[in-house]
Structure formats: structure tokens, C-alpha cells
Coordinates of C-alpha atoms in Angstrom, one line a residue:
X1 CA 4.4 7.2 -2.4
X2 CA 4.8 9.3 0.7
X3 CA 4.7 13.1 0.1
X4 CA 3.3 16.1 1.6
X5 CA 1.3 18.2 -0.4
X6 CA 1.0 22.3 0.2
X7 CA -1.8 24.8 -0.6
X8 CA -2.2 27.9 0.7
X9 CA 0.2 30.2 -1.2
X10 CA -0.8 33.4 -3.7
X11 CA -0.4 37.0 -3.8
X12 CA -0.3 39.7 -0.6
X13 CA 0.5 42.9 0.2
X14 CA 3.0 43.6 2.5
X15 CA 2.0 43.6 6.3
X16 CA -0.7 40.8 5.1
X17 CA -1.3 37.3 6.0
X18 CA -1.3 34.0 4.7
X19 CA -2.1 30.4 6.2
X20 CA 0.0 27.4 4.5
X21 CA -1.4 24.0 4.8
X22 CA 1.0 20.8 4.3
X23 CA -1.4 17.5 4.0
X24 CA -0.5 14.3 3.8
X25 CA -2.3 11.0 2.2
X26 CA -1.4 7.7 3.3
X27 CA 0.5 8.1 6.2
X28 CA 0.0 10.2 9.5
X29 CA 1.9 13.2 10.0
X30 CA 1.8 12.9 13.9
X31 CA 4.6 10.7 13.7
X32 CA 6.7 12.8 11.5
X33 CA 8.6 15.6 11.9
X34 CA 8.0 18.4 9.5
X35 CA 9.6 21.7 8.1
X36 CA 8.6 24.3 6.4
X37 CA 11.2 25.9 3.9
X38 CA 11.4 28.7 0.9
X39 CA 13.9 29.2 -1.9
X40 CA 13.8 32.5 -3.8
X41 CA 15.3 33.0 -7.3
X42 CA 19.0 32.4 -7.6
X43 CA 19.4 31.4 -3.5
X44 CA 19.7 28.6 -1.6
X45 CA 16.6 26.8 -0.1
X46 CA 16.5 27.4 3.6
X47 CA 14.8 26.6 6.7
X48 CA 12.0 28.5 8.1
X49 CA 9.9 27.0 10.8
X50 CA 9.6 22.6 12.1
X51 CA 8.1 21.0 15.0
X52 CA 8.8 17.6 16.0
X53 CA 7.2 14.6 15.9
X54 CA 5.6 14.0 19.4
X55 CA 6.3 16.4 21.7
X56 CA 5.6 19.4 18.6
X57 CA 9.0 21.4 19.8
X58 CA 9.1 24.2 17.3
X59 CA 11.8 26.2 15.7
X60 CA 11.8 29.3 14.0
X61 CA 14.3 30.7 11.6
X62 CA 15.6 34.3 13.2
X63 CA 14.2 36.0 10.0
X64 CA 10.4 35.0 10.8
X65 CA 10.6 35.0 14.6
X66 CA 7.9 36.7 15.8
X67 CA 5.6 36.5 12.7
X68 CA 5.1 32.9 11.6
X69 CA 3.5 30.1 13.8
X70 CA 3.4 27.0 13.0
X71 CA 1.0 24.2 14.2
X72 CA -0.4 21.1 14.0
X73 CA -4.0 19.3 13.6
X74 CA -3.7 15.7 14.0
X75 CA -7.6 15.4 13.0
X76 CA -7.3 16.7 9.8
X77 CA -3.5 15.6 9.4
X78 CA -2.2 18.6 8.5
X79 CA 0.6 21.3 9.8
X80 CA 0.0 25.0 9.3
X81 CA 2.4 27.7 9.1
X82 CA 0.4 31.0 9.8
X83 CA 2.4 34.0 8.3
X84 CA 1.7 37.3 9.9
X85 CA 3.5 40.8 8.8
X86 CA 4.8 39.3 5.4
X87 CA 7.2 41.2 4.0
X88 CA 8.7 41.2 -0.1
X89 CA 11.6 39.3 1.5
X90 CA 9.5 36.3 2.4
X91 CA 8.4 36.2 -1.1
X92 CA 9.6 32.4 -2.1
X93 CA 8.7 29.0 -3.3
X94 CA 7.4 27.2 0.3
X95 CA 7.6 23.6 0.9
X96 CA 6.9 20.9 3.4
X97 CA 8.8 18.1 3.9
X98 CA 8.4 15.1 6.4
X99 CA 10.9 13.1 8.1
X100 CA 10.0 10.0 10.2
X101 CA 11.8 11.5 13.5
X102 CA 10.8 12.7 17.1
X103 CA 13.8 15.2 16.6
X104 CA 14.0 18.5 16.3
X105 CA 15.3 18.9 12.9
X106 CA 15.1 22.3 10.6
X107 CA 18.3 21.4 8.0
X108 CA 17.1 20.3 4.5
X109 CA 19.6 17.2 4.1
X110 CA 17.9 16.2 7.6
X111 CA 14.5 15.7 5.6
X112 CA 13.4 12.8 3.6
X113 CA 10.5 13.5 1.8
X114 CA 8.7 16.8 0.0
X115 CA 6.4 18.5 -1.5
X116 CA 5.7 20.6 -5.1
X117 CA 5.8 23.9 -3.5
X118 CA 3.7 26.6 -3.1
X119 CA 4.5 30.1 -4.1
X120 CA 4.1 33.0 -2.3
X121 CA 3.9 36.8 -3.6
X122 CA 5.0 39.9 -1.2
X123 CA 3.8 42.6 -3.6
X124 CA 2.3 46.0 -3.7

């Protein structure tokens, strides 16, 4: 069964940081492209960071521009998303999901497989 797995998430005060990992076990996410998304309570899952298979081309959601980097390390197949400046409005449920794709792809019927989630807490 192919599916990404996240850790990383918990509880921050706004203007902290938080480092996401999405791992993978039994297959190699070099060759996939992944995306990071959120859904808070009572909206709509959406995109907030991918990089490609390959050539790692990134994209960034407007909303996290700035603040977020994602990133991969192939040695310890696993993508990051660092978030810097997190603010109660990035408070969510953040998951990783994989696609087997060189494209460029940050849509969530573009993506094939997921993980559980992780949840993440902007709170003073």
C-alpha cells in the first residue's frame, strides 16, 4: 500500500515555526510529485506548497508565500515543508500526498495517494 505518512505537526504560538515531514515506505519519493495541503473546520481542503518530481519546481499558495519552504531529501526519502511566521489562520489539518508525475501539480483531484494528517495549532 503506497502512502505517505506526516509527522511534525503540534501546538505554536503565532510568529513560531514548525518543520513537517512527509515519509514514504516502499516506494521512492524522488519520482513522485508531492503536495502539501490543510483543511480547517467547515472549509474546503486546499493547496499549500508541491514540487515536482525531477526537476523539484515548487509552488506556493499566495497565502504562505514568503513563509513556507518546502524541500526535499532524497537520502532520507522525505519532503519538508518548513513553516516560518505561522499565523492562527494556518491552523489546519496538513497532509501529503504523492502523485507519480514529473509535473507541476498543486490541485487535490491531481493527486493520487495521501496521508492521515497532521494537525497543527496557531494559538496563544
Amino acid at each position: 500500500q503506497l502512502q505517505p505518512v506526516e509527522s511534525g505537526g503540534g501546538l505554536v504560538q503565532p510568529g513560531g515555526s514548525l518543520r513537517l515531514s512527509c515519509a514514504a515506505s516502499g516506494f521512492t519519493l524522488t519520482y513522485y510529485a508531492i503536495g502539501w495541503f490543510r483543511q480547517a473546520p467547515g472549509k474546503e481542503r486546499e493547496g499549500v506548497s508541491s514540487i515536482s518530481a525531477g526537476n523539484n519546481i515548487t509552488y506556493y499558495a499566495d497565502s504562505v508565500k514568503g513563509r513556507f519552504t518546502i524541500s526535499r531529501d532524497d537520502a532520507k526519502n522525505t519532503v519538508y515543508l518548513q513553516m516560518n511566521n505561522l499565523k492562527p489562520e494556518d491552523t489546519a489539518v496538513y497532509y501529503c500526498a504523492a502523485a507519480a508525475t514529473e509535473a507541476l501539480i498543486w490541485r487535490t483531484y491531481e493527486y493520487d495517494y495521501w496521508g492521515q494528517g497532521t494537525q497543527v495549532t496557531v494559538s496563544s
